[in-house]
Amino acid sequence: MRIRYSIGLLMALFAFTACDNTTEDIGKTVTNGSDIAISTDTFSVATRSVLADSVLSRNITAYLGKVRDPETGAYVTGDCMIQFNCLENLEFPAKDSIRSLKDGQIVADSAEIRLFPTSYYGDSLTPMKMRVYEMDKPMEEGRNYYSNYDPYKEGLIRANGYAINKPYTIIDLSESDSIRNSSNYSNNIRILLDKPYTDRQGNSYNNYGTYIMRKYFENKANFKNDYTFIHNVVPGFFFKNTAGLGSMAYITRSQLNVYFKYVYNDSIMHGVVSFAGTEEVLQTSTITNSSIIKDLAKNDQSCTYVKSPAGIFTEITLPVDRIFAGHEKDYISSAKISFTRINNTVNGKYALPKPTTLLIIPKAELYSFFENNKIVDYKTSFLATYTSSTNAYTFNNISGLVNYMYANRTAKDWNKAVIIPVTLSYRTDATTGGQTIASVVHDMSLSSTKLVKGTDATDSPVKISIIYSKFK
C-alpha cells in the first residue's frame, strides 16, 4: 500500500507541475515525507536566428502579391499554383440542348477564373498585376512541394501556352456598389479566359471555355473525377505576381467557370458549370524573400527572429548536460521556458502582425515533422501562444523534450530545437462537440516578431526552469 500511495502521489505531482505557471515559490529542495524529493534549478539557454530557406507548402490558402515589411525593409513575394476539382461524373446539359453555337459547333459564351481572397495584408486598393500561365502538366500527389519550388525548372509551365496579363486590386471597384454591398456577394479577383486558345494537339478554339466543353462531349470519361480532369483536361494554372507593391491576397477559394446557353422546357436558359479549387486538389504557394532576410538571420545579434512565410526560425540550444549533471537518476517532471517579445520599433496600419502560435520540435525533425503530417504530441513537440500580459510565448512544460534529448545525446544536433510559426486546423467530435487538432502546417501568412536573445552566460535573459523529482 505504501508503494501504491507513493506512485499515485508522484503522478499527481507531475500533473500539478505540468499545469503550474511558476516555480519560484517551490524553493531549492522540497520533500514530502520520506517518499519523494523535489528540487529546482534554472539554466541559461542560448538562442540564434536560422534561415528557414523553404518550408513545406501544404496549405489550403494560396498567397498572391508583393509587400515590404516596414520593420525590416524585407520584401516578400507570393505566387501560387491552383488546380481545379471536377465533381465525380460531372455532367453538362445534353449536347442537343446546347444553344451556344458557332458554325453549328458548340462554343462557350465565356469562361473565367475567380479568386476569392478571404483576407489580405496591405492596401486593398493598391494596383497590382499578375500573369496567369497554363500548366503543361499537373503537380502530382504523393510528392512534397516546398515554398521555393520553381515551376519553370520543373517543366510545369506549358511553352507558348495560354498566358494572360491581369491588372487587379484586391477589392474590385469596377463592380457597382449595389453588387458589392449585396448579401450574397463575395469579394473576388476575376480573370477572363475569353481570348482564342490552342490546345496541345494544335486544335484551336474561340476561348478556353469552348475547349473545356468540346473535351467533355468528345469523351465524358475525362470528367469522371478530379484525377482524370486534371490529367486530361485542365492541369491547373500558375499565378505569378509581375508588378505592384503593397498587397498580399490570402486566397482560400477559387473557381473556373464556363458559361453557355441551353434549352430547358422550351426556354433558353443561361447555364454555368463550375470547377472549384478545393482541398481535394493541390494548391501551393511559392514564396520569395529578399536577401535582407538572410542578412537578418546571419548578422543581427541583438535578438532572434520568428518570421513567416518561409522566413526565419529561432534555434535554441538546451543545456541538457548541465541539467542532468548530478541528477542522472532523477526524473525531469517540469521544464518551463519563456521567450519575451521585443516590441516593433515601427508601428501603424501596415506593421506585420506577430505570430499567433509557435511550435517547438527537435531540430532533427525540422522537415520530417511536416512531411509525415505529425500532430503535436506534448512529448517531443509542444505549442505556445502569445500572451499579451507577459508579452511573451511560454512553453509551460517541455520536460518530455529535455528527457528525449538526454536519451538521444549521441545523435546529431541532439540538444537543439527550433521554434516555428504554425497554423492549426481542428476536427470536431460529432458526439461530444469537443475539438482536437487535425493538422499542424507552416504558417504561410505574413507575420514577424523579434525575441530576446539568449546566451550561455549566467545572466542570459532566456532561462529554463527545471523541477526534478525522485523517490528517496
Short mmCIF file of N, CA and C in Angstrom, two decimals, residues 1-89:
data_model
loop_
_atom_site.label_atom_id
_atom_site.label_comp_id
_atom_site.label_asym_id
_atom_site.label_seq_id
_atom_site.Cartn_x
_atom_site.Cartn_y
_atom_site.Cartn_z
N MET A 1 0.83 -1.20 0.00
CA MET A 1 0.00 0.00 0.00
C MET A 1 0.86 1.24 0.00
N ARG A 2 2.01 1.23 0.69
CA ARG A 2 2.91 2.38 0.74
C ARG A 2 3.44 2.67 -0.66
N ILE A 3 3.79 1.62 -1.43
CA ILE A 3 4.30 1.82 -2.79
C ILE A 3 3.23 2.40 -3.69
N ARG A 4 2.01 1.88 -3.61
CA ARG A 4 0.92 2.40 -4.43
C ARG A 4 0.66 3.86 -4.11
N TYR A 5 0.68 4.21 -2.82
CA TYR A 5 0.45 5.58 -2.40
C TYR A 5 1.52 6.49 -2.98
N SER A 6 2.77 6.06 -2.96
CA SER A 6 3.88 6.88 -3.45
C SER A 6 3.76 7.13 -4.93
N ILE A 7 3.43 6.08 -5.71
CA ILE A 7 3.30 6.24 -7.16
C ILE A 7 2.16 7.19 -7.49
N GLY A 8 1.03 7.04 -6.78
CA GLY A 8 -0.11 7.93 -7.03
C GLY A 8 0.23 9.36 -6.70
N LEU A 9 0.95 9.57 -5.61
CA LEU A 9 1.34 10.92 -5.23
C LEU A 9 2.28 11.53 -6.26
N LEU A 10 3.20 10.72 -6.77
CA LEU A 10 4.15 11.22 -7.77
C LEU A 10 3.43 11.60 -9.06
N MET A 11 2.47 10.79 -9.49
CA MET A 11 1.72 11.11 -10.70
C MET A 11 0.93 12.40 -10.53
N ALA A 12 0.33 12.58 -9.37
CA ALA A 12 -0.41 13.81 -9.10
C ALA A 12 0.52 15.01 -9.12
N LEU A 13 1.73 14.82 -8.57
CA LEU A 13 2.71 15.89 -8.55
C LEU A 13 3.11 16.29 -9.96
N PHE A 14 3.31 15.29 -10.85
CA PHE A 14 3.69 15.59 -12.23
C PHE A 14 2.59 16.38 -12.92
N ALA A 15 1.33 15.97 -12.69
CA ALA A 15 0.23 16.70 -13.30
C ALA A 15 0.18 18.13 -12.81
N PHE A 16 0.45 18.32 -11.51
CA PHE A 16 0.43 19.65 -10.93
C PHE A 16 1.51 20.53 -11.54
N THR A 17 2.73 19.99 -11.63
CA THR A 17 3.83 20.81 -12.14
C THR A 17 3.68 21.09 -13.61
N ALA A 18 3.01 20.20 -14.37
CA ALA A 18 2.83 20.45 -15.79
C ALA A 18 1.90 21.62 -16.04
N CYS A 19 0.95 21.85 -15.13
CA CYS A 19 -0.01 22.93 -15.32
C CYS A 19 0.41 24.21 -14.63
N ASP A 20 1.26 24.10 -13.64
CA ASP A 20 1.65 25.29 -12.89
C ASP A 20 2.48 26.22 -13.74
N ASN A 21 2.30 27.52 -13.58
CA ASN A 21 3.00 28.51 -14.38
C ASN A 21 4.22 29.08 -13.70
N THR A 22 4.42 28.81 -12.45
CA THR A 22 5.56 29.39 -11.74
C THR A 22 6.25 28.33 -10.92
N THR A 23 7.55 28.55 -10.69
CA THR A 23 8.32 27.63 -9.85
C THR A 23 9.05 28.35 -8.74
N GLU A 24 8.90 29.68 -8.71
CA GLU A 24 9.70 30.45 -7.78
C GLU A 24 9.43 30.12 -6.32
N ASP A 25 8.19 29.72 -6.00
CA ASP A 25 7.82 29.52 -4.60
C ASP A 25 8.13 28.12 -4.10
N ILE A 26 8.63 27.26 -4.96
CA ILE A 26 8.85 25.88 -4.53
C ILE A 26 10.09 25.79 -3.66
N GLY A 27 11.09 26.58 -3.96
CA GLY A 27 12.32 26.51 -3.18
C GLY A 27 13.30 25.55 -3.80
N LYS A 28 14.51 25.54 -3.28
CA LYS A 28 15.55 24.71 -3.86
C LYS A 28 15.30 23.23 -3.63
N THR A 29 14.80 22.86 -2.48
CA THR A 29 14.51 21.47 -2.20
C THR A 29 13.25 21.38 -1.35
N VAL A 30 12.35 20.50 -1.78
CA VAL A 30 11.13 20.27 -1.04
C VAL A 30 10.99 18.76 -0.90
N THR A 31 10.62 18.29 0.28
CA THR A 31 10.40 16.85 0.46
C THR A 31 8.99 16.62 0.93
N ASN A 32 8.46 15.44 0.57
CA ASN A 32 7.14 15.05 1.02
C ASN A 32 7.30 13.75 1.79
N GLY A 33 7.36 13.86 3.12
CA GLY A 33 7.57 12.68 3.94
C GLY A 33 8.89 12.04 3.59
N SER A 34 8.89 10.75 3.46
CA SER A 34 10.13 10.04 3.14
C SER A 34 10.07 9.40 1.77
N ASP A 35 9.09 9.79 0.95
CA ASP A 35 8.87 9.10 -0.31
C ASP A 35 9.47 9.83 -1.52
N ILE A 36 9.25 11.14 -1.64
CA ILE A 36 9.62 11.88 -2.84
C ILE A 36 10.46 13.08 -2.47
N ALA A 37 11.51 13.31 -3.23
CA ALA A 37 12.31 14.52 -3.07
C ALA A 37 12.18 15.35 -4.34
N ILE A 38 11.96 16.63 -4.18
CA ILE A 38 11.80 17.55 -5.30
C ILE A 38 12.84 18.64 -5.16
N SER A 39 13.49 18.99 -6.26
CA SER A 39 14.42 20.10 -6.26
C SER A 39 14.26 20.90 -7.54
N THR A 40 14.70 22.13 -7.52
CA THR A 40 14.54 23.00 -8.68
C THR A 40 15.86 23.66 -9.03
N ASP A 41 15.96 24.11 -10.25
CA ASP A 41 17.13 24.86 -10.69
C ASP A 41 16.76 25.59 -11.97
N THR A 42 17.56 26.58 -12.34
CA THR A 42 17.39 27.31 -13.60
C THR A 42 18.72 27.32 -14.35
N PHE A 43 18.61 27.35 -15.69
CA PHE A 43 19.80 27.30 -16.53
C PHE A 43 19.65 28.28 -17.68
N SER A 44 20.77 28.85 -18.10
CA SER A 44 20.78 29.76 -19.25
C SER A 44 20.59 28.96 -20.53
N VAL A 45 19.90 29.59 -21.48
CA VAL A 45 19.64 28.96 -22.77
C VAL A 45 20.12 29.88 -23.88
N ALA A 46 20.93 29.35 -24.78
CA ALA A 46 21.43 30.12 -25.91
C ALA A 46 20.47 30.00 -27.09
N THR A 47 20.26 31.10 -27.80
CA THR A 47 19.37 31.10 -28.97
C THR A 47 20.05 31.82 -30.13
N ARG A 48 19.59 31.51 -31.33
CA ARG A 48 20.07 32.23 -32.52
C ARG A 48 19.02 32.14 -33.61
N SER A 49 19.10 33.06 -34.57
CA SER A 49 18.21 33.02 -35.73
C SER A 49 18.77 32.07 -36.77
N VAL A 50 17.89 31.32 -37.44
CA VAL A 50 18.31 30.45 -38.55
C VAL A 50 17.37 30.69 -39.73
N LEU A 51 17.95 30.75 -40.90
CA LEU A 51 17.18 30.98 -42.11
C LEU A 51 16.32 29.76 -42.43
N ALA A 52 15.04 29.99 -42.66
CA ALA A 52 14.14 28.88 -42.98
C ALA A 52 14.41 28.32 -44.38
N ASP A 53 14.87 29.17 -45.28
CA ASP A 53 15.15 28.80 -46.68
C ASP A 53 13.86 28.44 -47.40
N SER A 54 13.24 27.34 -47.05
CA SER A 54 11.97 26.94 -47.66
C SER A 54 11.22 26.06 -46.68
N VAL A 55 9.91 26.02 -46.84
CA VAL A 55 9.08 25.20 -45.97
C VAL A 55 8.11 24.41 -46.84
N LEU A 56 7.58 23.34 -46.28
CA LEU A 56 6.62 22.51 -47.00
C LEU A 56 5.37 23.33 -47.28
N SER A 57 5.03 23.46 -48.56
CA SER A 57 3.90 24.31 -48.95
C SER A 57 2.64 23.46 -49.01
N ARG A 58 2.14 23.10 -47.84
CA ARG A 58 0.93 22.30 -47.73
C ARG A 58 -0.10 23.11 -46.96
N ASN A 59 -0.90 23.85 -47.70
CA ASN A 59 -1.79 24.80 -47.05
C ASN A 59 -3.02 24.99 -47.90
N ILE A 60 -4.17 25.22 -47.28
CA ILE A 60 -5.40 25.43 -48.05
C ILE A 60 -5.50 26.87 -48.53
N THR A 61 -4.57 27.72 -48.15
CA THR A 61 -4.57 29.11 -48.58
C THR A 61 -3.44 29.35 -49.56
N ALA A 62 -3.76 30.04 -50.67
CA ALA A 62 -2.75 30.45 -51.64
C ALA A 62 -2.46 31.93 -51.43
N TYR A 63 -1.21 32.32 -51.67
CA TYR A 63 -0.78 33.69 -51.40
C TYR A 63 -0.31 34.35 -52.70
N LEU A 64 -0.81 35.55 -52.96
CA LEU A 64 -0.52 36.23 -54.21
C LEU A 64 -0.31 37.72 -53.95
N GLY A 65 0.87 38.24 -54.33
CA GLY A 65 1.15 39.66 -54.19
C GLY A 65 2.59 39.92 -53.80
N LYS A 66 2.88 41.17 -53.46
CA LYS A 66 4.22 41.55 -53.02
C LYS A 66 4.11 42.69 -52.03
N VAL A 67 4.83 42.56 -50.90
CA VAL A 67 4.77 43.57 -49.84
C VAL A 67 6.17 43.81 -49.30
N ARG A 68 6.28 44.88 -48.54
CA ARG A 68 7.54 45.22 -47.86
C ARG A 68 7.27 45.31 -46.38
N ASP A 69 8.08 44.62 -45.59
CA ASP A 69 7.96 44.68 -44.14
C ASP A 69 8.51 46.03 -43.67
N PRO A 70 7.69 46.91 -43.10
CA PRO A 70 8.18 48.23 -42.70
C PRO A 70 9.18 48.18 -41.55
N GLU A 71 9.20 47.07 -40.80
CA GLU A 71 10.12 46.94 -39.67
C GLU A 71 11.54 46.61 -40.13
N THR A 72 11.66 45.72 -41.09
CA THR A 72 12.99 45.25 -41.51
C THR A 72 13.36 45.70 -42.92
N GLY A 73 12.40 46.15 -43.70
CA GLY A 73 12.66 46.51 -45.08
C GLY A 73 12.70 45.33 -46.03
N ALA A 74 12.39 44.13 -45.54
CA ALA A 74 12.44 42.92 -46.37
C ALA A 74 11.20 42.84 -47.27
N TYR A 75 11.42 42.39 -48.50
CA TYR A 75 10.33 42.20 -49.46
C TYR A 75 9.92 40.74 -49.48
N VAL A 76 8.61 40.50 -49.60
CA VAL A 76 8.07 39.15 -49.69
C VAL A 76 7.14 39.09 -50.90
N THR A 77 7.38 38.11 -51.77
CA THR A 77 6.54 37.93 -52.96
C THR A 77 5.86 36.57 -52.88
N GLY A 78 4.59 36.55 -53.18
CA GLY A 78 3.83 35.31 -53.19
C GLY A 78 3.26 35.02 -54.57
N ASP A 79 3.59 33.85 -55.11
CA ASP A 79 2.98 33.33 -56.34
C ASP A 79 2.30 32.01 -55.98
N CYS A 80 1.36 31.56 -56.78
CA CYS A 80 0.65 30.34 -56.39
C CYS A 80 0.22 29.53 -57.60
N MET A 81 0.06 28.24 -57.36
CA MET A 81 -0.44 27.30 -58.34
C MET A 81 -1.75 26.73 -57.81
N ILE A 82 -2.78 26.72 -58.66
CA ILE A 82 -4.09 26.24 -58.24
C ILE A 82 -4.60 25.23 -59.26
N GLN A 83 -5.02 24.06 -58.78
CA GLN A 83 -5.72 23.09 -59.60
C GLN A 83 -7.21 23.18 -59.30
N PHE A 84 -8.01 22.64 -60.20
CA PHE A 84 -9.47 22.73 -60.05
C PHE A 84 -10.07 21.33 -60.00
N ASN A 85 -11.00 21.18 -59.08
CA ASN A 85 -11.64 19.89 -58.82
C ASN A 85 -12.82 19.69 -59.75
N CYS A 86 -12.99 18.47 -60.21
CA CYS A 86 -14.15 18.09 -61.01
C CYS A 86 -14.99 17.12 -60.19
N LEU A 87 -16.23 17.47 -59.94
CA LEU A 87 -17.10 16.57 -59.19
C LEU A 87 -17.24 15.24 -59.94
N GLU A 88 -17.38 14.17 -59.20
CA GLU A 88 -17.46 12.85 -59.84
C GLU A 88 -18.63 12.79 -60.80
N ASN A 89 -18.32 12.31 -62.02
CA ASN A 89 -19.31 12.14 -63.09
C ASN A 89 -20.09 13.43 -63.35
#
